[in-house]
Amino acid sequence: SYQRLLSMGKGPLLTGLFEVAAVFVAALGLATALGLSRLEGTFLAAALCISSTSIVARSFHELRFKGRRFVGQAFGILLVEDGLAILLLIALATLATGESLDAWQILTVAGRFLFFIFLCFVAGVYLVPMALKQVRPWLSNETTVLISVGLCLLMVVLATYAGFSAAIGAFLMGSILAGTPEGPRIEQLLEPLKDLFVAIFFVFIGMRIDPHAMIEAINANGAPVL
């Protein structure tokens, strides 16, 4: 919940910034040692310095780490990584087209991202608990699931229209709902649905792997095809 994130202070922010910067520099050095071009090395470093929130969350769940203090710290760091990933995507898209980086564009997106998070939290902290309190007498299990998923998808749409990832929107609404009195009940009811979407996520990632593209890349580099 957002209360736990705020109680952590600046630790996750500083740790996330340091972790991304350290891994990026180390991966860039490794790419240079392997003989990759500067552009290829930059793409490799950017891919390695950002962790998958879904994979980390699934790992914590399977290892039964839920409720431990460091789990909240880890999710705070992942949120910082998600924010930095937006800036990296803009920078990489610019470099891939051969253009020079526009520092003003990066700062503008960063400011818009912080303003979006602030606006969502301010609105959500006041409006969502108030709305749930008004409809509490009619909150059956089915209605609670529908309202929770509907609010999540609404935030996803808003984040997408604002130019950010769907994961950011879902995370923000999840954090807001977790801070309401109905938070524990919502979490329990959505557990099966979460498992379903996690399975879809991993299947979707696997289906995006194109064996033909891998073979073409191997041929282009002059390596034998297995």
PDB file of C-alpha atoms in Angstrom:
ATOM      1  CA  SER A   1       0.000   0.000   0.000  1.00  0.00           C
ATOM      2  CA  TYR A   2       1.001   3.626  -0.432  1.00  0.00           C
ATOM      3  CA  GLN A   3       1.224   4.030   3.355  1.00  0.00           C
ATOM      4  CA  ARG A   4       4.022   1.446   3.472  1.00  0.00           C
ATOM      5  CA  LEU A   5       5.778   3.083   0.525  1.00  0.00           C
ATOM      6  CA  LEU A   6       5.700   6.487   2.220  1.00  0.00           C
ATOM      7  CA  SER A   7       6.913   5.008   5.510  1.00  0.00           C
ATOM      8  CA  MET A   8      10.063   3.698   3.782  1.00  0.00           C
ATOM      9  CA  GLY A   9      11.304   7.209   3.123  1.00  0.00           C
ATOM     10  CA  LYS A  10      13.949   7.833   0.486  1.00  0.00           C
ATOM     11  CA  GLY A  11      15.672   4.452   0.857  1.00  0.00           C
ATOM     12  CA  PRO A  12      14.021   2.717  -2.138  1.00  0.00           C
ATOM     13  CA  LEU A  13      14.493   5.828  -4.300  1.00  0.00           C
ATOM     14  CA  LEU A  14      18.231   6.129  -3.627  1.00  0.00           C
ATOM     15  CA  THR A  15      18.742   2.361  -3.848  1.00  0.00           C
ATOM     16  CA  GLY A  16      16.845   2.134  -7.137  1.00  0.00           C
ATOM     17  CA  LEU A  17      18.821   4.995  -8.690  1.00  0.00           C
ATOM     18  CA  PHE A  18      22.142   3.536  -7.559  1.00  0.00           C
ATOM     19  CA  GLU A  19      21.248  -0.003  -8.638  1.00  0.00           C
ATOM     20  CA  VAL A  20      20.139   1.015 -12.134  1.00  0.00           C
ATOM     21  CA  ALA A  21      23.178   3.265 -12.634  1.00  0.00           C
ATOM     22  CA  ALA A  22      25.648   0.630 -11.370  1.00  0.00           C
ATOM     23  CA  VAL A  23      24.218  -2.207 -13.482  1.00  0.00           C
ATOM     24  CA  PHE A  24      23.966   0.046 -16.541  1.00  0.00           C
ATOM     25  CA  VAL A  25      27.627   1.103 -16.303  1.00  0.00           C
ATOM     26  CA  ALA A  26      28.813  -2.465 -15.614  1.00  0.00           C
ATOM     27  CA  ALA A  27      26.797  -3.883 -18.524  1.00  0.00           C
ATOM     28  CA  LEU A  28      28.046  -1.131 -20.823  1.00  0.00           C
ATOM     29  CA  GLY A  29      31.615  -2.027 -19.898  1.00  0.00           C
ATOM     30  CA  LEU A  30      30.919  -5.712 -20.545  1.00  0.00           C
ATOM     31  CA  ALA A  31      29.397  -4.920 -23.935  1.00  0.00           C
ATOM     32  CA  THR A  32      32.460  -2.899 -24.865  1.00  0.00           C
ATOM     33  CA  ALA A  33      34.736  -5.771 -23.822  1.00  0.00           C
ATOM     34  CA  LEU A  34      32.689  -8.129 -26.020  1.00  0.00           C
ATOM     35  CA  GLY A  35      33.214  -5.872 -29.023  1.00  0.00           C
ATOM     36  CA  LEU A  36      29.647  -4.605 -29.361  1.00  0.00           C
ATOM     37  CA  SER A  37      28.987  -1.192 -30.822  1.00  0.00           C
ATOM     38  CA  ARG A  38      28.069   1.707 -28.561  1.00  0.00           C
ATOM     39  CA  LEU A  39      24.413   1.533 -29.643  1.00  0.00           C
ATOM     40  CA  GLU A  40      24.226  -2.248 -29.117  1.00  0.00           C
ATOM     41  CA  GLY A  41      25.937  -1.900 -25.751  1.00  0.00           C
ATOM     42  CA  THR A  42      23.499   0.789 -24.674  1.00  0.00           C
ATOM     43  CA  PHE A  43      20.503  -1.394 -25.556  1.00  0.00           C
ATOM     44  CA  LEU A  44      22.023  -4.374 -23.709  1.00  0.00           C
ATOM     45  CA  ALA A  45      22.786  -2.287 -20.616  1.00  0.00           C
ATOM     46  CA  ALA A  46      19.274  -0.823 -20.583  1.00  0.00           C
ATOM     47  CA  ALA A  47      17.732  -4.302 -20.814  1.00  0.00           C
ATOM     48  CA  LEU A  48      19.836  -5.663 -17.939  1.00  0.00           C
ATOM     49  CA  CYS A  49      19.383  -2.775 -15.487  1.00  0.00           C
ATOM     50  CA  ILE A  50      15.561  -3.068 -15.281  1.00  0.00           C
ATOM     51  CA  SER A  51      13.955  -5.975 -13.395  1.00  0.00           C
ATOM     52  CA  SER A  52      10.598  -7.544 -14.210  1.00  0.00           C
ATOM     53  CA  THR A  53       8.080  -6.631 -11.519  1.00  0.00           C
ATOM     54  CA  SER A  54       5.862  -9.607 -12.401  1.00  0.00           C
ATOM     55  CA  ILE A  55       8.704 -12.133 -12.149  1.00  0.00           C
ATOM     56  CA  VAL A  56       9.973 -10.700  -8.855  1.00  0.00           C
ATOM     57  CA  ALA A  57       6.439 -10.663  -7.388  1.00  0.00           C
ATOM     58  CA  ARG A  58       5.880 -14.259  -8.463  1.00  0.00           C
ATOM     59  CA  SER A  59       9.202 -15.336  -6.962  1.00  0.00           C
ATOM     60  CA  PHE A  60       8.369 -13.690  -3.619  1.00  0.00           C
ATOM     61  CA  HIS A  61       4.965 -15.397  -3.625  1.00  0.00           C
ATOM     62  CA  GLU A  62       6.392 -18.864  -4.329  1.00  0.00           C
ATOM     63  CA  LEU A  63       9.122 -18.425  -1.691  1.00  0.00           C
ATOM     64  CA  ARG A  64       6.469 -17.321   0.857  1.00  0.00           C
ATOM     65  CA  PHE A  65       8.251 -14.040   1.573  1.00  0.00           C
ATOM     66  CA  LYS A  66       4.998 -12.070   1.787  1.00  0.00           C
ATOM     67  CA  GLY A  67       4.854  -9.808   4.836  1.00  0.00           C
ATOM     68  CA  ARG A  68       8.603  -9.496   5.299  1.00  0.00           C
ATOM     69  CA  ARG A  69       9.988  -5.989   5.513  1.00  0.00           C
ATOM     70  CA  PHE A  70      12.456  -6.294   2.653  1.00  0.00           C
ATOM     71  CA  VAL A  71       9.634  -7.230   0.246  1.00  0.00           C
ATOM     72  CA  GLY A  72       8.136  -3.763   0.575  1.00  0.00           C
ATOM     73  CA  GLN A  73      11.572  -2.233   0.023  1.00  0.00           C
ATOM     74  CA  ALA A  74      12.023  -4.362  -3.098  1.00  0.00           C
ATOM     75  CA  PHE A  75       8.701  -3.238  -4.565  1.00  0.00           C
ATOM     76  CA  GLY A  76       9.628   0.381  -3.855  1.00  0.00           C
ATOM     77  CA  ILE A  77      12.845  -0.145  -5.839  1.00  0.00           C
ATOM     78  CA  LEU A  78      10.893  -1.793  -8.655  1.00  0.00           C
ATOM     79  CA  LEU A  79       8.602   1.240  -8.842  1.00  0.00           C
ATOM     80  CA  VAL A  80      11.674   3.460  -9.247  1.00  0.00           C
ATOM     81  CA  GLU A  81      12.945   1.117 -11.987  1.00  0.00           C
ATOM     82  CA  ASP A  82       9.601   1.326 -13.820  1.00  0.00           C
ATOM     83  CA  GLY A  83       9.847   5.107 -13.811  1.00  0.00           C
ATOM     84  CA  LEU A  84      13.425   5.026 -15.108  1.00  0.00           C
ATOM     85  CA  ALA A  85      12.401   2.482 -17.763  1.00  0.00           C
ATOM     86  CA  ILE A  86      10.076   5.092 -19.307  1.00  0.00           C
ATOM     87  CA  LEU A  87      12.970   7.535 -19.650  1.00  0.00           C
ATOM     88  CA  LEU A  88      15.247   4.794 -21.030  1.00  0.00           C
ATOM     89  CA  LEU A  89      12.688   3.844 -23.677  1.00  0.00           C
ATOM     90  CA  ILE A  90      12.515   7.450 -24.851  1.00  0.00           C
ATOM     91  CA  ALA A  91      16.312   7.720 -24.952  1.00  0.00           C
ATOM     92  CA  LEU A  92      16.742   4.398 -26.797  1.00  0.00           C
ATOM     93  CA  ALA A  93      14.045   5.231 -29.342  1.00  0.00           C
ATOM     94  CA  THR A  94      15.831   8.510 -30.062  1.00  0.00           C
ATOM     95  CA  LEU A  95      19.257   6.846 -30.375  1.00  0.00           C
ATOM     96  CA  ALA A  96      17.880   4.108 -32.646  1.00  0.00           C
ATOM     97  CA  THR A  97      16.763   6.723 -35.176  1.00  0.00           C
ATOM     98  CA  GLY A  98      20.218   8.295 -35.223  1.00  0.00           C
ATOM     99  CA  GLU A  99      19.093  11.529 -33.575  1.00  0.00           C
ATOM    100  CA  SER A 100      20.783  13.238 -30.642  1.00  0.00           C
ATOM    101  CA  LEU A 101      19.237  13.105 -27.202  1.00  0.00           C
ATOM    102  CA  ASP A 102      17.084  16.038 -26.186  1.00  0.00           C
ATOM    103  CA  ALA A 103      17.651  16.675 -22.485  1.00  0.00           C
ATOM    104  CA  TRP A 104      14.607  18.950 -22.301  1.00  0.00           C
ATOM    105  CA  GLN A 105      12.385  16.148 -23.641  1.00  0.00           C
ATOM    106  CA  ILE A 106      13.701  13.745 -20.992  1.00  0.00           C
ATOM    107  CA  LEU A 107      13.107  16.277 -18.208  1.00  0.00           C
ATOM    108  CA  THR A 108       9.621  17.038 -19.522  1.00  0.00           C
ATOM    109  CA  VAL A 109       8.634  13.363 -19.491  1.00  0.00           C
ATOM    110  CA  ALA A 110      10.117  12.891 -16.012  1.00  0.00           C
ATOM    111  CA  GLY A 111       8.146  15.867 -14.685  1.00  0.00           C
ATOM    112  CA  ARG A 112       4.957  14.642 -16.357  1.00  0.00           C
ATOM    113  CA  PHE A 113       5.488  11.177 -14.844  1.00  0.00           C
ATOM    114  CA  LEU A 114       5.931  12.545 -11.304  1.00  0.00           C
ATOM    115  CA  PHE A 115       2.910  14.827 -11.709  1.00  0.00           C
ATOM    116  CA  PHE A 116       0.818  11.877 -12.946  1.00  0.00           C
ATOM    117  CA  ILE A 117       1.749   9.767  -9.911  1.00  0.00           C
ATOM    118  CA  PHE A 118       1.062  12.663  -7.532  1.00  0.00           C
ATOM    119  CA  LEU A 119      -2.300  13.432  -9.136  1.00  0.00           C
ATOM    120  CA  CYS A 120      -3.407   9.782  -9.075  1.00  0.00           C
ATOM    121  CA  PHE A 121      -2.459   9.329  -5.448  1.00  0.00           C
ATOM    122  CA  VAL A 122      -4.121  12.543  -4.302  1.00  0.00           C
ATOM    123  CA  ALA A 123      -7.316  11.717  -6.182  1.00  0.00           C
ATOM    124  CA  GLY A 124      -7.246   8.039  -5.291  1.00  0.00           C
ATOM    125  CA  VAL A 125      -6.497   8.456  -1.594  1.00  0.00           C
ATOM    126  CA  TYR A 126      -9.566  10.651  -1.146  1.00  0.00           C
ATOM    127  CA  LEU A 127     -12.021   9.490  -3.807  1.00  0.00           C
ATOM    128  CA  VAL A 128     -11.621   5.688  -3.844  1.00  0.00           C
ATOM    129  CA  PRO A 129     -12.060   5.092  -0.073  1.00  0.00           C
ATOM    130  CA  MET A 130     -15.005   7.509  -0.056  1.00  0.00           C
ATOM    131  CA  ALA A 131     -16.670   5.706  -2.962  1.00  0.00           C
ATOM    132  CA  LEU A 132     -16.118   2.263  -1.422  1.00  0.00           C
ATOM    133  CA  LYS A 133     -17.574   3.490   1.871  1.00  0.00           C
ATOM    134  CA  GLN A 134     -20.737   4.666   0.121  1.00  0.00           C
ATOM    135  CA  VAL A 135     -21.325   1.323  -1.642  1.00  0.00           C
ATOM    136  CA  ARG A 136     -20.147  -0.927   1.202  1.00  0.00           C
ATOM    137  CA  PRO A 137     -23.680  -2.285   1.962  1.00  0.00           C
ATOM    138  CA  TRP A 138     -23.855  -3.648  -1.600  1.00  0.00           C
ATOM    139  CA  LEU A 139     -20.298  -5.010  -1.772  1.00  0.00           C
ATOM    140  CA  SER A 140     -20.842  -8.721  -2.286  1.00  0.00           C
ATOM    141  CA  ASN A 141     -17.863 -10.806  -3.364  1.00  0.00           C
ATOM    142  CA  GLU A 142     -18.833 -10.540  -7.037  1.00  0.00           C
ATOM    143  CA  THR A 143     -19.407  -6.787  -6.868  1.00  0.00           C
ATOM    144  CA  THR A 144     -16.113  -6.232  -5.045  1.00  0.00           C
ATOM    145  CA  VAL A 145     -14.198  -8.124  -7.735  1.00  0.00           C
ATOM    146  CA  LEU A 146     -15.911  -6.195 -10.544  1.00  0.00           C
ATOM    147  CA  ILE A 147     -15.326  -2.801  -8.929  1.00  0.00           C
ATOM    148  CA  SER A 148     -11.692  -3.577  -8.128  1.00  0.00           C
ATOM    149  CA  VAL A 149     -10.870  -4.836 -11.613  1.00  0.00           C
ATOM    150  CA  GLY A 150     -12.829  -1.959 -13.169  1.00  0.00           C
ATOM    151  CA  LEU A 151     -10.860   0.631 -11.179  1.00  0.00           C
ATOM    152  CA  CYS A 152      -7.602  -1.103 -12.092  1.00  0.00           C
ATOM    153  CA  LEU A 153      -8.426  -1.084 -15.804  1.00  0.00           C
ATOM    154  CA  LEU A 154      -9.556   2.551 -15.575  1.00  0.00           C
ATOM    155  CA  MET A 155      -6.167   3.531 -14.163  1.00  0.00           C
ATOM    156  CA  VAL A 156      -4.465   1.458 -16.876  1.00  0.00           C
ATOM    157  CA  VAL A 157      -6.358   3.421 -19.555  1.00  0.00           C
ATOM    158  CA  LEU A 158      -5.436   6.747 -17.927  1.00  0.00           C
ATOM    159  CA  ALA A 159      -1.762   5.768 -17.696  1.00  0.00           C
ATOM    160  CA  THR A 160      -1.729   4.639 -21.330  1.00  0.00           C
ATOM    161  CA  TYR A 161      -3.305   7.874 -22.552  1.00  0.00           C
ATOM    162  CA  ALA A 162      -0.757   9.812 -20.480  1.00  0.00           C
ATOM    163  CA  GLY A 163       2.026   8.009 -22.354  1.00  0.00           C
ATOM    164  CA  PHE A 164       3.099   5.605 -19.608  1.00  0.00           C
ATOM    165  CA  SER A 165       3.011   1.834 -19.278  1.00  0.00           C
ATOM    166  CA  ALA A 166      -0.092  -0.112 -18.288  1.00  0.00           C
ATOM    167  CA  ALA A 167       1.892  -1.653 -15.426  1.00  0.00           C
ATOM    168  CA  ILE A 168       2.340   1.766 -13.809  1.00  0.00           C
ATOM    169  CA  GLY A 169      -1.415   2.367 -13.855  1.00  0.00           C
ATOM    170  CA  ALA A 170      -2.197  -1.064 -12.436  1.00  0.00           C
ATOM    171  CA  PHE A 171       0.414  -0.657  -9.715  1.00  0.00           C
ATOM    172  CA  LEU A 172      -0.951   2.738  -8.656  1.00  0.00           C
ATOM    173  CA  MET A 173      -4.540   1.521  -8.356  1.00  0.00           C
ATOM    174  CA  GLY A 174      -3.414  -1.618  -6.537  1.00  0.00           C
ATOM    175  CA  SER A 175      -1.535   0.532  -4.053  1.00  0.00           C
ATOM    176  CA  ILE A 176      -4.555   2.793  -3.552  1.00  0.00           C
ATOM    177  CA  LEU A 177      -6.946  -0.149  -3.047  1.00  0.00           C
ATOM    178  CA  ALA A 178      -4.515  -1.794  -0.629  1.00  0.00           C
ATOM    179  CA  GLY A 179      -4.668   1.335   1.522  1.00  0.00           C
ATOM    180  CA  THR A 180      -8.461   1.195   1.919  1.00  0.00           C
ATOM    181  CA  PRO A 181     -10.292  -0.680   4.708  1.00  0.00           C
ATOM    182  CA  GLU A 182     -11.420  -3.183   2.046  1.00  0.00           C
ATOM    183  CA  GLY A 183      -7.818  -3.864   1.029  1.00  0.00           C
ATOM    184  CA  PRO A 184      -7.333  -7.278   2.729  1.00  0.00           C
ATOM    185  CA  ARG A 185     -10.687  -8.532   1.430  1.00  0.00           C
ATOM    186  CA  ILE A 186      -9.934  -7.345  -2.114  1.00  0.00           C
ATOM    187  CA  GLU A 187      -6.544  -9.042  -2.030  1.00  0.00           C
ATOM    188  CA  GLN A 188      -8.102 -12.337  -0.946  1.00  0.00           C
ATOM    189  CA  LEU A 189     -10.849 -12.213  -3.576  1.00  0.00           C
ATOM    190  CA  LEU A 190      -8.461 -11.325  -6.414  1.00  0.00           C
ATOM    191  CA  GLU A 191      -5.926 -14.055  -5.626  1.00  0.00           C
ATOM    192  CA  PRO A 192      -7.321 -16.548  -8.227  1.00  0.00           C
ATOM    193  CA  LEU A 193      -7.633 -13.794 -10.827  1.00  0.00           C
ATOM    194  CA  LYS A 194      -4.052 -12.721 -10.167  1.00  0.00           C
ATOM    195  CA  ASP A 195      -2.825 -16.287 -10.740  1.00  0.00           C
ATOM    196  CA  LEU A 196      -4.727 -16.383 -14.036  1.00  0.00           C
ATOM    197  CA  PHE A 197      -3.187 -13.140 -15.289  1.00  0.00           C
ATOM    198  CA  VAL A 198       0.296 -14.194 -14.163  1.00  0.00           C
ATOM    199  CA  ALA A 199      -0.045 -17.359 -16.263  1.00  0.00           C
ATOM    200  CA  ILE A 200      -1.248 -15.314 -19.255  1.00  0.00           C
ATOM    201  CA  PHE A 201       1.683 -12.933 -18.789  1.00  0.00           C
ATOM    202  CA  PHE A 202       4.319 -15.652 -18.988  1.00  0.00           C
ATOM    203  CA  VAL A 203       2.616 -17.349 -21.939  1.00  0.00           C
ATOM    204  CA  PHE A 204       2.433 -13.991 -23.717  1.00  0.00           C
ATOM    205  CA  ILE A 205       6.151 -13.356 -23.150  1.00  0.00           C
ATOM    206  CA  GLY A 206       6.991 -16.812 -24.520  1.00  0.00           C
ATOM    207  CA  MET A 207       4.826 -16.289 -27.612  1.00  0.00           C
ATOM    208  CA  ARG A 208       6.751 -13.097 -28.431  1.00  0.00           C
ATOM    209  CA  ILE A 209       9.941 -15.096 -29.005  1.00  0.00           C
ATOM    210  CA  ASP A 210      10.421 -15.487 -32.760  1.00  0.00           C
ATOM    211  CA  PRO A 211      12.728 -18.449 -33.610  1.00  0.00           C
ATOM    212  CA  HIS A 212      13.009 -17.243 -37.220  1.00  0.00           C
ATOM    213  CA  ALA A 213      14.366 -13.891 -36.060  1.00  0.00           C
ATOM    214  CA  MET A 214      16.925 -15.682 -33.881  1.00  0.00           C
ATOM    215  CA  ILE A 215      18.070 -17.814 -36.822  1.00  0.00           C
ATOM    216  CA  GLU A 216      18.341 -14.747 -39.063  1.00  0.00           C
ATOM    217  CA  ALA A 217      20.409 -12.941 -36.416  1.00  0.00           C
ATOM    218  CA  ILE A 218      22.760 -15.931 -36.126  1.00  0.00           C
ATOM    219  CA  ASN A 219      23.150 -16.099 -39.913  1.00  0.00           C
ATOM    220  CA  ALA A 220      23.813 -12.360 -40.096  1.00  0.00           C
ATOM    221  CA  ASN A 221      26.681 -12.737 -37.635  1.00  0.00           C
ATOM    222  CA  GLY A 222      28.203 -15.599 -39.600  1.00  0.00           C
ATOM    223  CA  ALA A 223      27.665 -18.229 -36.908  1.00  0.00           C
ATOM    224  CA  PRO A 224      26.534 -21.754 -37.788  1.00  0.00           C
ATOM    225  CA  VAL A 225      22.816 -22.528 -37.445  1.00  0.00           C
ATOM    226  CA  LEU A 226      21.986 -25.294 -34.991  1.00  0.00           C
TER     227      LEU A 226
END
